[in-house]
Coordinates of C-alpha atoms and ligand atoms in Angstrom, one line a residue:
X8 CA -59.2 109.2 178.2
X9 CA -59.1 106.1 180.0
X10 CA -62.0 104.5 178.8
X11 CA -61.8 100.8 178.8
X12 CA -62.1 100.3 182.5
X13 CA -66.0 101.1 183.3
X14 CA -65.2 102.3 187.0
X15 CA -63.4 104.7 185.8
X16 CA -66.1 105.7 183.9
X17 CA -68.7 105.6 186.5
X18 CA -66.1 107.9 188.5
X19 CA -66.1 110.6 185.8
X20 CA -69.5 110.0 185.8
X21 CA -69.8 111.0 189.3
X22 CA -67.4 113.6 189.3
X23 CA -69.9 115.3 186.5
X24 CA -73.1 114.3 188.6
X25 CA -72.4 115.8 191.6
X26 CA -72.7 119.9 190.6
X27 CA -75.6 118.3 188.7
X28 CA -77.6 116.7 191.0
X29 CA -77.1 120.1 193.1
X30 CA -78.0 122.5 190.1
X31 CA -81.4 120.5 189.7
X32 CA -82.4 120.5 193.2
X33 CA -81.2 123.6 194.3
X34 CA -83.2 125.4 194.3
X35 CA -86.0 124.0 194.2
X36 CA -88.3 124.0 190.7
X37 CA -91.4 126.5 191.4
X38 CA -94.8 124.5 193.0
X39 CA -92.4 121.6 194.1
X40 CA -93.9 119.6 197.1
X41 CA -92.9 120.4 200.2
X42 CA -90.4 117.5 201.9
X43 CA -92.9 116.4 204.2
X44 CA -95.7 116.0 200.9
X45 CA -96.5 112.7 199.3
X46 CA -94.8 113.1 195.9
X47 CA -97.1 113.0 192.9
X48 CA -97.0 111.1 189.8
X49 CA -97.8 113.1 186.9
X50 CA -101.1 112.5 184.7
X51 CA -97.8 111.4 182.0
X52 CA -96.4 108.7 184.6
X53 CA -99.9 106.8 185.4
X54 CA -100.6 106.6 181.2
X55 CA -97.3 105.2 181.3
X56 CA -97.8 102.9 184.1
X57 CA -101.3 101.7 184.5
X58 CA -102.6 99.6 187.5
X59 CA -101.8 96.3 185.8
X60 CA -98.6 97.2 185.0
X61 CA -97.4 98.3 188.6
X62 CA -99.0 95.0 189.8
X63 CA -96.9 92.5 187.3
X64 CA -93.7 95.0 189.0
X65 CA -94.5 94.6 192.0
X66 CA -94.9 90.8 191.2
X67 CA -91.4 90.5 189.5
X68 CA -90.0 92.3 192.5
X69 CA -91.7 89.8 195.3
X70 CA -90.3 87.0 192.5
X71 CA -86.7 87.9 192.3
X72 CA -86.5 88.7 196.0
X73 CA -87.4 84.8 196.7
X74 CA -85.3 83.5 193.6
X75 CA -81.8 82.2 193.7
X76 CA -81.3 81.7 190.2
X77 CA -78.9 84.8 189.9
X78 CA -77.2 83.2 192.7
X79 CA -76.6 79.6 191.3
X80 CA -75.3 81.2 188.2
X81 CA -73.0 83.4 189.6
X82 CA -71.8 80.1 191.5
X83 CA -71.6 78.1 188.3
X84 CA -69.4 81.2 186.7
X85 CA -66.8 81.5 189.6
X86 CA -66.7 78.1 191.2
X87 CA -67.0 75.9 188.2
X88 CA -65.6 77.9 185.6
X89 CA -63.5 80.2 187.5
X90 CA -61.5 83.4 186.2
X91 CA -62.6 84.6 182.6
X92 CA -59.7 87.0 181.4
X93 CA -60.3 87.8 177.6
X94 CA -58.9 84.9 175.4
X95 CA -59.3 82.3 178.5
X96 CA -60.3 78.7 177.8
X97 CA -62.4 80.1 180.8
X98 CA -63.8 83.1 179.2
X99 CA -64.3 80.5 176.4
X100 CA -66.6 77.8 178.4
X101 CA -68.0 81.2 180.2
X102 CA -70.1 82.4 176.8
X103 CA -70.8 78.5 176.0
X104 CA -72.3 78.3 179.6
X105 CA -74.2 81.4 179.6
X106 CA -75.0 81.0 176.0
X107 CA -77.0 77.6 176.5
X108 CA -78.6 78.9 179.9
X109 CA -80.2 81.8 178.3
X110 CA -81.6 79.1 175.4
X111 CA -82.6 76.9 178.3
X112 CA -84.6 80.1 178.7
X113 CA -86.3 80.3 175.9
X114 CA -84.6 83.1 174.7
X115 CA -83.4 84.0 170.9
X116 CA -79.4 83.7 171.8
X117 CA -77.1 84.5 169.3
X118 CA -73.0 84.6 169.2
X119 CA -71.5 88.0 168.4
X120 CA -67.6 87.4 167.2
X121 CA -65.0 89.5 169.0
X122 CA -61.2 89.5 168.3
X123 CA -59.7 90.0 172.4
X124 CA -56.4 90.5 173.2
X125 CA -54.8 87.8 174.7
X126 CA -52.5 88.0 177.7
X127 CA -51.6 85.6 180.0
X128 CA -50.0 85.9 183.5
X129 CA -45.8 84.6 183.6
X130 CA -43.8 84.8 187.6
X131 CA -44.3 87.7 189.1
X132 CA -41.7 88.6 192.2
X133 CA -39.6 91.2 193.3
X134 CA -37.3 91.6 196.2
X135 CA -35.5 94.4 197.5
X136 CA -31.7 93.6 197.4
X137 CA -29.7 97.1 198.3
X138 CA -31.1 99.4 201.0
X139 CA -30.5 101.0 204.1
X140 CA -29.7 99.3 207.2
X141 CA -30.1 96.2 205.5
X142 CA -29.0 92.6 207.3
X143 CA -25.3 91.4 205.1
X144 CA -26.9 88.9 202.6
X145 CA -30.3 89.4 203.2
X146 CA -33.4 90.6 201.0
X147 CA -36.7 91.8 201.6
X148 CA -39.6 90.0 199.5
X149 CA -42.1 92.3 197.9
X150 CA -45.5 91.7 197.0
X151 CA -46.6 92.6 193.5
X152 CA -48.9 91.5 190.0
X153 CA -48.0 92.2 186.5
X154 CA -50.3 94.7 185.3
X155 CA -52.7 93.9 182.4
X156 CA -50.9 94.2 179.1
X157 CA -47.9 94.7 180.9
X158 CA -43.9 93.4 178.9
X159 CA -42.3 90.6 180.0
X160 CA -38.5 91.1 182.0
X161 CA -35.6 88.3 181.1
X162 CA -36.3 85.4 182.9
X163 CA -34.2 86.0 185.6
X164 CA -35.4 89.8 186.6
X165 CA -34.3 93.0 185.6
X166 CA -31.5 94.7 188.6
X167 CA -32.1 98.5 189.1
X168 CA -32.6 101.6 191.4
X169 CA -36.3 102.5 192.6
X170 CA -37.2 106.1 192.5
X171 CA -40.7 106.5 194.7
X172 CA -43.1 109.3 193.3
X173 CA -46.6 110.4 194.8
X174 CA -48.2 112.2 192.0
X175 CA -47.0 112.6 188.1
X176 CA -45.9 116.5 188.7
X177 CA -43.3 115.1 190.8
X178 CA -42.2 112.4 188.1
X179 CA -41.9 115.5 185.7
X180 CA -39.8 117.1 187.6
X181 CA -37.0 114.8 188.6
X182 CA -37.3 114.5 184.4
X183 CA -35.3 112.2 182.2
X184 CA -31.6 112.1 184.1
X185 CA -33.2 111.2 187.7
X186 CA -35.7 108.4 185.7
X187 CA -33.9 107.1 182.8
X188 CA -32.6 103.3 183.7
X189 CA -34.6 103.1 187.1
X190 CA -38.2 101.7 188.6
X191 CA -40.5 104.3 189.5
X192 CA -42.8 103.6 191.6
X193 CA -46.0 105.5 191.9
X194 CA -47.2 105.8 195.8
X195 CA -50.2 107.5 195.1
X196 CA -53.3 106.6 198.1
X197 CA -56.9 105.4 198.0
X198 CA -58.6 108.0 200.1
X199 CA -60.1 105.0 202.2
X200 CA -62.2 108.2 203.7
X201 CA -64.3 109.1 200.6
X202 CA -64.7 105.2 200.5
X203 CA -66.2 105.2 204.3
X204 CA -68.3 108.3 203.1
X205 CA -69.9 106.5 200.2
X206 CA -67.9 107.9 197.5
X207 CA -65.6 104.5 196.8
X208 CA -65.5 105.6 193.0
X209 CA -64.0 109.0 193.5
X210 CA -61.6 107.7 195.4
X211 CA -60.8 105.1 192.6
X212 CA -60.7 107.7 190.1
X213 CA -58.3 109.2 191.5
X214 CA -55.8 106.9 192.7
X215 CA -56.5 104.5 189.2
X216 CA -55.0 107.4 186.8
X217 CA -51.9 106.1 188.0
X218 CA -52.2 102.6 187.7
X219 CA -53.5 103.8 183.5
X220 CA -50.9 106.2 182.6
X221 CA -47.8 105.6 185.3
X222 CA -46.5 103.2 183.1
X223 CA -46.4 105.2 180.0
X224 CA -45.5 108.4 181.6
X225 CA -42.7 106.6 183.5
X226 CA -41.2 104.5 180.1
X227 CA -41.6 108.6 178.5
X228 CA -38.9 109.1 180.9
X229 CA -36.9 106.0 180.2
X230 CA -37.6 104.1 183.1
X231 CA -37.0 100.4 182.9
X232 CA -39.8 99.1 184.6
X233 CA -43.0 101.0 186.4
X234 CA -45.0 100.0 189.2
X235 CA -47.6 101.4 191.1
X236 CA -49.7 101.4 194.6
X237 CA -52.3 99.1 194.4
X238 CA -55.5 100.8 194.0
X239 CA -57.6 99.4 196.7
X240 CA -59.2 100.2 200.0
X241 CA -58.0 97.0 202.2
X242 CA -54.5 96.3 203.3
X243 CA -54.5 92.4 203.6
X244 CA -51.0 93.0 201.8
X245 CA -52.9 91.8 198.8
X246 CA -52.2 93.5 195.1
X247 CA -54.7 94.4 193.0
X248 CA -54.1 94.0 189.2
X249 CA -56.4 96.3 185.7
X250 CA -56.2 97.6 182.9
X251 CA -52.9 100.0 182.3
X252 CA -52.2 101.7 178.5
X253 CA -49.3 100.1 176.9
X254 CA -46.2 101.5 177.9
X255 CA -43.6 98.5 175.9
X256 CA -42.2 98.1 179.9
X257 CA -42.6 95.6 182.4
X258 CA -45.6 97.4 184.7
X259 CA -46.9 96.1 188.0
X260 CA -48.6 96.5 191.1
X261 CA -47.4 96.2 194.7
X262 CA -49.4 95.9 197.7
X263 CA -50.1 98.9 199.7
X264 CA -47.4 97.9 202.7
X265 CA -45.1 97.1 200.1
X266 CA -45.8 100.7 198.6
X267 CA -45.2 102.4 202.5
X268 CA -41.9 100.2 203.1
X269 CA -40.0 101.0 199.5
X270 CA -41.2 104.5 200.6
X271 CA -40.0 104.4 203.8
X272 CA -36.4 102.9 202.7
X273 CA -35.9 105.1 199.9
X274 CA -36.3 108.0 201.9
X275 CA -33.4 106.8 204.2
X276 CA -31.5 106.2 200.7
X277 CA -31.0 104.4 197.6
X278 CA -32.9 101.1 197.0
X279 CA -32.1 98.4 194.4
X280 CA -34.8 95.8 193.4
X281 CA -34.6 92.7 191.8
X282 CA -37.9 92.4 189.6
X283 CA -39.1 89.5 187.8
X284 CA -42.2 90.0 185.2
X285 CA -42.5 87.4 183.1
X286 CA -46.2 87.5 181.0
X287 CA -46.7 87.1 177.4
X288 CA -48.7 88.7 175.0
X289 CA -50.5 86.1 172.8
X290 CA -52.4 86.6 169.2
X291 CA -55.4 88.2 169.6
X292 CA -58.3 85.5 170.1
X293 CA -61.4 85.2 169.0
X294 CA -64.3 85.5 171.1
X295 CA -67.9 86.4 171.9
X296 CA -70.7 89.0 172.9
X297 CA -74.0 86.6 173.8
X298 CA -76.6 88.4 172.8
X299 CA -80.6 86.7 174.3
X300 CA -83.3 88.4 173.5
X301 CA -87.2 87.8 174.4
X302 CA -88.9 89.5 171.7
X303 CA -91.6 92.6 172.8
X304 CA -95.0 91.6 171.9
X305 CA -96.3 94.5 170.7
X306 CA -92.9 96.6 169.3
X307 CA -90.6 93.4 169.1
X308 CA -88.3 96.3 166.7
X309 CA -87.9 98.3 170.2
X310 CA -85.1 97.1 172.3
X311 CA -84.3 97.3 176.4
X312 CA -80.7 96.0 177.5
X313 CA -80.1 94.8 180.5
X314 CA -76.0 93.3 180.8
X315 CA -72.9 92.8 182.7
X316 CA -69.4 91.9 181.0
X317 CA -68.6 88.0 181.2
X318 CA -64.9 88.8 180.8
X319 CA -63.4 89.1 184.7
X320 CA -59.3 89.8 185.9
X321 CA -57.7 86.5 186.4
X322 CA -56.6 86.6 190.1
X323 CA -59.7 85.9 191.5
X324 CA -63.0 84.5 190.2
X325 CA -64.7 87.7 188.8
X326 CA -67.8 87.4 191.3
X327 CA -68.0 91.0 191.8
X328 CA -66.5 92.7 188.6
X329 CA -68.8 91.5 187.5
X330 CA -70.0 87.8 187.4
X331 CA -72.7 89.2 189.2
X332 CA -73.8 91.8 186.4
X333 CA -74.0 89.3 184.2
X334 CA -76.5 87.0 186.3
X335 CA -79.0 89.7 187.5
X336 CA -79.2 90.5 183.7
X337 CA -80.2 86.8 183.6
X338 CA -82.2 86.8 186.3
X339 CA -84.5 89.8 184.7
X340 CA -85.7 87.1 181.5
X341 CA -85.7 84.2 184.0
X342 CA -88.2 85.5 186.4
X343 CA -90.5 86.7 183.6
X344 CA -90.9 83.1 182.0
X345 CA -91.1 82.1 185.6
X346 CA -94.2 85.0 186.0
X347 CA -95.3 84.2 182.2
X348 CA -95.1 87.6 181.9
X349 CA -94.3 89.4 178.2
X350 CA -92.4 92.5 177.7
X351 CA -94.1 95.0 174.8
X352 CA -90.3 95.9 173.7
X353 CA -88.0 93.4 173.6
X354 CA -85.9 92.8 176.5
X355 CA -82.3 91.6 175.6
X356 CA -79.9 90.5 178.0
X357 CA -76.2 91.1 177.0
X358 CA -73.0 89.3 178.0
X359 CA -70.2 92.0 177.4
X360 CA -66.6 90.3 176.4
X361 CA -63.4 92.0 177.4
X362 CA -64.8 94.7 179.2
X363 CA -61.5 94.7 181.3
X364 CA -58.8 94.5 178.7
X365 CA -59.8 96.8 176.4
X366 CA -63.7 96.6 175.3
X367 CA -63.6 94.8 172.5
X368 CA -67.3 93.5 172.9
X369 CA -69.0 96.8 173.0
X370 CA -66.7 98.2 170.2
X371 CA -67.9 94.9 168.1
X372 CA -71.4 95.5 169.3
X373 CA -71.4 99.2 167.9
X374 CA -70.0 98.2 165.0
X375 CA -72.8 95.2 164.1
X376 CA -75.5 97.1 165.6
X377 CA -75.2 100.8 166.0
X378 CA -78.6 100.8 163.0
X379 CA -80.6 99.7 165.9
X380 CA -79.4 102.3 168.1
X381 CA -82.6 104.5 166.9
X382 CA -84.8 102.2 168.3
X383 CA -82.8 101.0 171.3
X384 CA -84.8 102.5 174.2
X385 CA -83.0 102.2 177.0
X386 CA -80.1 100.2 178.2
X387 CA -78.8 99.2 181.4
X388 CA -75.1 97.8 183.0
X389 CA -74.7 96.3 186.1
X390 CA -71.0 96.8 186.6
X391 CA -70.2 97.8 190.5
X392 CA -70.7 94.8 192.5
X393 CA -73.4 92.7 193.9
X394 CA -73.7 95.1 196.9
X395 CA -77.2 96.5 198.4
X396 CA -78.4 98.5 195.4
X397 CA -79.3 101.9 196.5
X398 CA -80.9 102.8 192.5
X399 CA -79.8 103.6 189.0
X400 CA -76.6 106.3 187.8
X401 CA -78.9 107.5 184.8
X402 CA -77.9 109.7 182.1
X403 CA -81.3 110.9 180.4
X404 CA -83.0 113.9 179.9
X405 CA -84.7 115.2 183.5
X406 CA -87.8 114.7 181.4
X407 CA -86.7 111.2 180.9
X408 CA -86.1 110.6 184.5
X409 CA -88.9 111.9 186.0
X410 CA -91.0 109.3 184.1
X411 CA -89.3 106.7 185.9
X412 CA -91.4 107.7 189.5
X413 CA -93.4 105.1 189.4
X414 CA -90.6 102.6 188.8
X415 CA -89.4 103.7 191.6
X416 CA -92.0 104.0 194.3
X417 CA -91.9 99.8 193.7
X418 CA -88.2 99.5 194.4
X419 CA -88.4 101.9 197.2
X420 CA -89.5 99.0 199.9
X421 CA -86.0 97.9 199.6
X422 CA -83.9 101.0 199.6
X423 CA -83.2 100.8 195.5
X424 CA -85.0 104.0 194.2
X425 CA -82.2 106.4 194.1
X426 CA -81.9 108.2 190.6
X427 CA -79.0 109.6 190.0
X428 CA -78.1 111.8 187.2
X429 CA -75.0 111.8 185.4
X430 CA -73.5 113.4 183.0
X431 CA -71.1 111.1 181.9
X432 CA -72.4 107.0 180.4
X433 CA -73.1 105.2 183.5
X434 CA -71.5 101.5 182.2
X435 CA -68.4 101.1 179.7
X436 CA -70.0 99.2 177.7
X437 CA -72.9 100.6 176.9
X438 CA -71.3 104.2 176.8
X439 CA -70.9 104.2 173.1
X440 CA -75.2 103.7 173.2
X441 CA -75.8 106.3 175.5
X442 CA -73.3 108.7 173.9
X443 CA -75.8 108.0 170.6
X444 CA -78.3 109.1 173.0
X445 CA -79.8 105.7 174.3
X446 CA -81.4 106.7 178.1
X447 CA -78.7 104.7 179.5
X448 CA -78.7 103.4 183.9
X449 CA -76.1 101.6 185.6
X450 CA -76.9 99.8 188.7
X451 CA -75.8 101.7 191.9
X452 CA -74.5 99.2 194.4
X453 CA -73.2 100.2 198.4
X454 CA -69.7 101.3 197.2
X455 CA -68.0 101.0 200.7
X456 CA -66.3 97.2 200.4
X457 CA -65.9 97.0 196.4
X458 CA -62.5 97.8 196.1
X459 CA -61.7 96.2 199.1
X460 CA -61.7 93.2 196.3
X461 CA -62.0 94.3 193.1
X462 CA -59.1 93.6 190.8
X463 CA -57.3 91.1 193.3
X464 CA -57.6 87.3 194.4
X465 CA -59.8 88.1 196.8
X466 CA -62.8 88.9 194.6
X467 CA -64.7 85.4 194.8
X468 CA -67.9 84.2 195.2
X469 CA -68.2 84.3 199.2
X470 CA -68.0 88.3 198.5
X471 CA -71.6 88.1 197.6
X472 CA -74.2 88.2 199.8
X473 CA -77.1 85.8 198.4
X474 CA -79.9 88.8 200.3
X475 CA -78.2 91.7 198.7
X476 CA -77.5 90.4 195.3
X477 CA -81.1 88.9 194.9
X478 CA -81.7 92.7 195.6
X479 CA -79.9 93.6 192.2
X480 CA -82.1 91.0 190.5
X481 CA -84.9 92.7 191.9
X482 CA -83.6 95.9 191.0
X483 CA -82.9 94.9 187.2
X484 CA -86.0 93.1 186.2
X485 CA -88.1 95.4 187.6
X486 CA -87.0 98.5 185.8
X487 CA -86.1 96.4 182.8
X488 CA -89.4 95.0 182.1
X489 CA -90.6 98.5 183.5
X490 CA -88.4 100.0 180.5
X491 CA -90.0 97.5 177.5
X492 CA -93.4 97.6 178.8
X493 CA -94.1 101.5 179.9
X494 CA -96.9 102.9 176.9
X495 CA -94.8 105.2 175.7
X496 CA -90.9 104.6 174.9
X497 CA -88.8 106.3 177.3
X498 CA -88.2 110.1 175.4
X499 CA -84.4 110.8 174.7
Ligands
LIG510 ZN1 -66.2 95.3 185.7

């Protein structure tokens, strides 16, 4: 399983929802309203949600719509700060920063200790240096970025054949002699359609197996060195780095065109690149969760997370993955001390480290807190963007879910009432909750751009749209606060 990178998991999560979603509404449960009927909310859902409550929602909504905060934060966190890769001075100043705003708060902020890895970014460059038709003395410059985790080469590159694959049945069957001492390169597409079509994750489930396993499956073979096609749905020649399992050889990413022109050459004959790698893999480092709550006042022992993961990729700022989780999980405290509004439960807001690398911080997090678990009612990630949020991935009973109408008849006047159900946790790191059997939501963002950025340099702050992302706030406060103040806990 590839579990530390959370998009993954939201894929499989989709890939699992999908017959799901069609087993529960087709066909249709006996006495169901007709499509052109008013919905009803059951006698259950008004106990739940009594007048005054759906009257401080929709006043948290009309709040966070008109509220920057989430906004300047994220700002402060890519701008100021900048990339947050575990074991950063960044990541470092990151939980300090978030830490102290969520004190500023109010809130009861403690530090959770974390050991990350630690890996830091050497040269990365490649040319091509033997090919067809190529100009006496000339190379061709190819644009790639060292994988996370990924070996260092010498210095001065590593010299050897490339040997271009689509899919790993086709590595298995050129086996050991056609691998051993050569680059293979993984060519495997992002089906930019399914992006188009709304279904941005499936695609990146696909394509990202490569960019997890390649490596390993290639260094199985005795390759030297592995790369793969970035996994991305923009070709602005930019690569796009992530997570890959240790493989103990150099791994990287090349660019899309790079990907089609090493293809392209090799299939007109042998090709020889020069490739330089040189990261380095540090002592682990010690790190932090932040952990805020604003205790319930009438079950302060009952606990509602809202998060994001602090930790970010280091070739861009981390606005989208996921800067941006983090400060609409903010934003959901800030704008009840701005309304003077108390949850029942307690509401804690969670800053995941090394989501990216590994997931350290939710590993430590089970580990310190999994008693609580019991009495952890519901949790929620924001972890796919700061795009228009269409609703919630949720994986809780149906029972569970349909409790949630009235939630969702407030976020409807902005388009952010879509439940879907999953079977698979919707957020890495608050899977291990959900598979405990927390009710656990993810926020569900417009897909269609996300990888466009995600992973590379281009995934900075002017990615977010102020409109859409005060959305998300929207979206989080209101079914957080919906989730510690309902009468009843949410059923598992
Ligand atoms: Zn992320």
């Amino acid at each position: 399983m590839i579990k530390p990178n959370p998009l993954l998991n939201l894929l499989v999560l989709l890939l699992c929802a999908l017959p799901i979603a069609a087993q529960t509404q087709n066909p249709p449960p006996k006495n169901a309203p007709a499509p052109f009927m008013a919905p009803e909310t059951s006698q259950a859902g008004h106990e739940n949600f009594p007048p005054q409550l759906i009257e401080e929602l929709a006043a948290i909504k009309a709040a966070a719509l008109a509220d920057d905060y989430a906004y300047r934060q994220v700002a402060h966190l890519t701008e100021n700060i900048g990339p947050r890769p575990s074991g950063s001075l960044q990541a470092k100043a990151a939980v300090d920063y978030v830490a102290a705003e969520l004190r500023q708060l109010g809130l009861d902020v403690h530090l959770e200790e974390v050991k990350v890895p630690h890996w830091v970014r050497g040269a990365e460059t490649a040319e091509l240096v033997e090919y067809a038709g190529q100009a006496a003395g000339a190379n061709q410059k190819v644009v790639l970025t060292a994988l996370g985790g990924s070996t260092s080469t010498p210095a001065d590159g590593i010299i050897a054949d490339v040997v271009v694959v689509n899919t790993f049945d086709e590595l298995k069957s050129l086996g050991h002699d056609k691998v051993a001492g050569k680059i293979v390169l993984f060519n495997e597409l992002f089906d930019k359609q399914k992006a188009a079509g709304g279904m941005a994750f499936m695609a990146y489930g696909e394509a990202v197996r490569y960019r997890g396993a390649g490596p390993k499956a290639a260094a199985d073979l005795g390759a030297v060195a592995a790369l793969v096609r970035s996994v991305g749905s923009a070709d602005f020649r930019l690569p796009h780095t992530g997570f890959s399992f240790p493989a103990a050889i150099p791994a990287g990413a090349v660019t899309a065109e790079d990907a089609d022109l090493i293809a392209h050459l090799a299939a007109q004959g042998a090709v020889r690149m020069r490739l330089t790698l040189t990261p380095q893999k540090l002592p682990d480092a010690t790190s932090y969760n932040v952990i805020a709550d604003l205790k319930g006042s009438e079950h302060p022992e009952q606990i509602v997370v809202v998060s994001g993961h602090l930790d970010s990729w280091d070739l861009g700022t981390g606005a989208i993955d996921d800067g941006a989780g983090v400060v609409v999980a903010m934003e959901a405290v800030e704008i009840l001390q701005k309304l003077r509004l108390r949850p029942k439960r307690t509401l804690r807001v969670i800053a995941w480290m090394d989501e990216e690398s590994g997931g350290a911080g939710s590993q430590a997090y089970t580990k310190d807190n999994s008693a609580e678990f019991i009495r952890t009612v519901a949790a929620i990630e924001s972890d796919a963007g700061a795009a228009h949020p269409l609703g919630f991935d949720v994986k809780m009973s149906a029972h569970a879910a349909e409790l949630l109408r009235p939630v969702l008849d407030v976020l409807q006047s902005f388009g952010a009432n879509v439940v879907m159900p999953t079977s698979y946790p919707p957020g890495a790191d608050i899977a291990a909750m959900s598979e405990a059997g927390v009710p656990a939501l993810g926020l569900l963002q417009d897909g269609r751009t996300y990888f466009n950025y995600h992973h590379s340099a281009a995934d900075t702050l002017d990615k977010i749209v102020p409109a859409e992302l005060r959305e998300n706030a929207a979206a989080m406060a209101v079914m957080g606060y919906a989730l510690a103040s309902m009468k009843d806990p949410l059923p598992r």
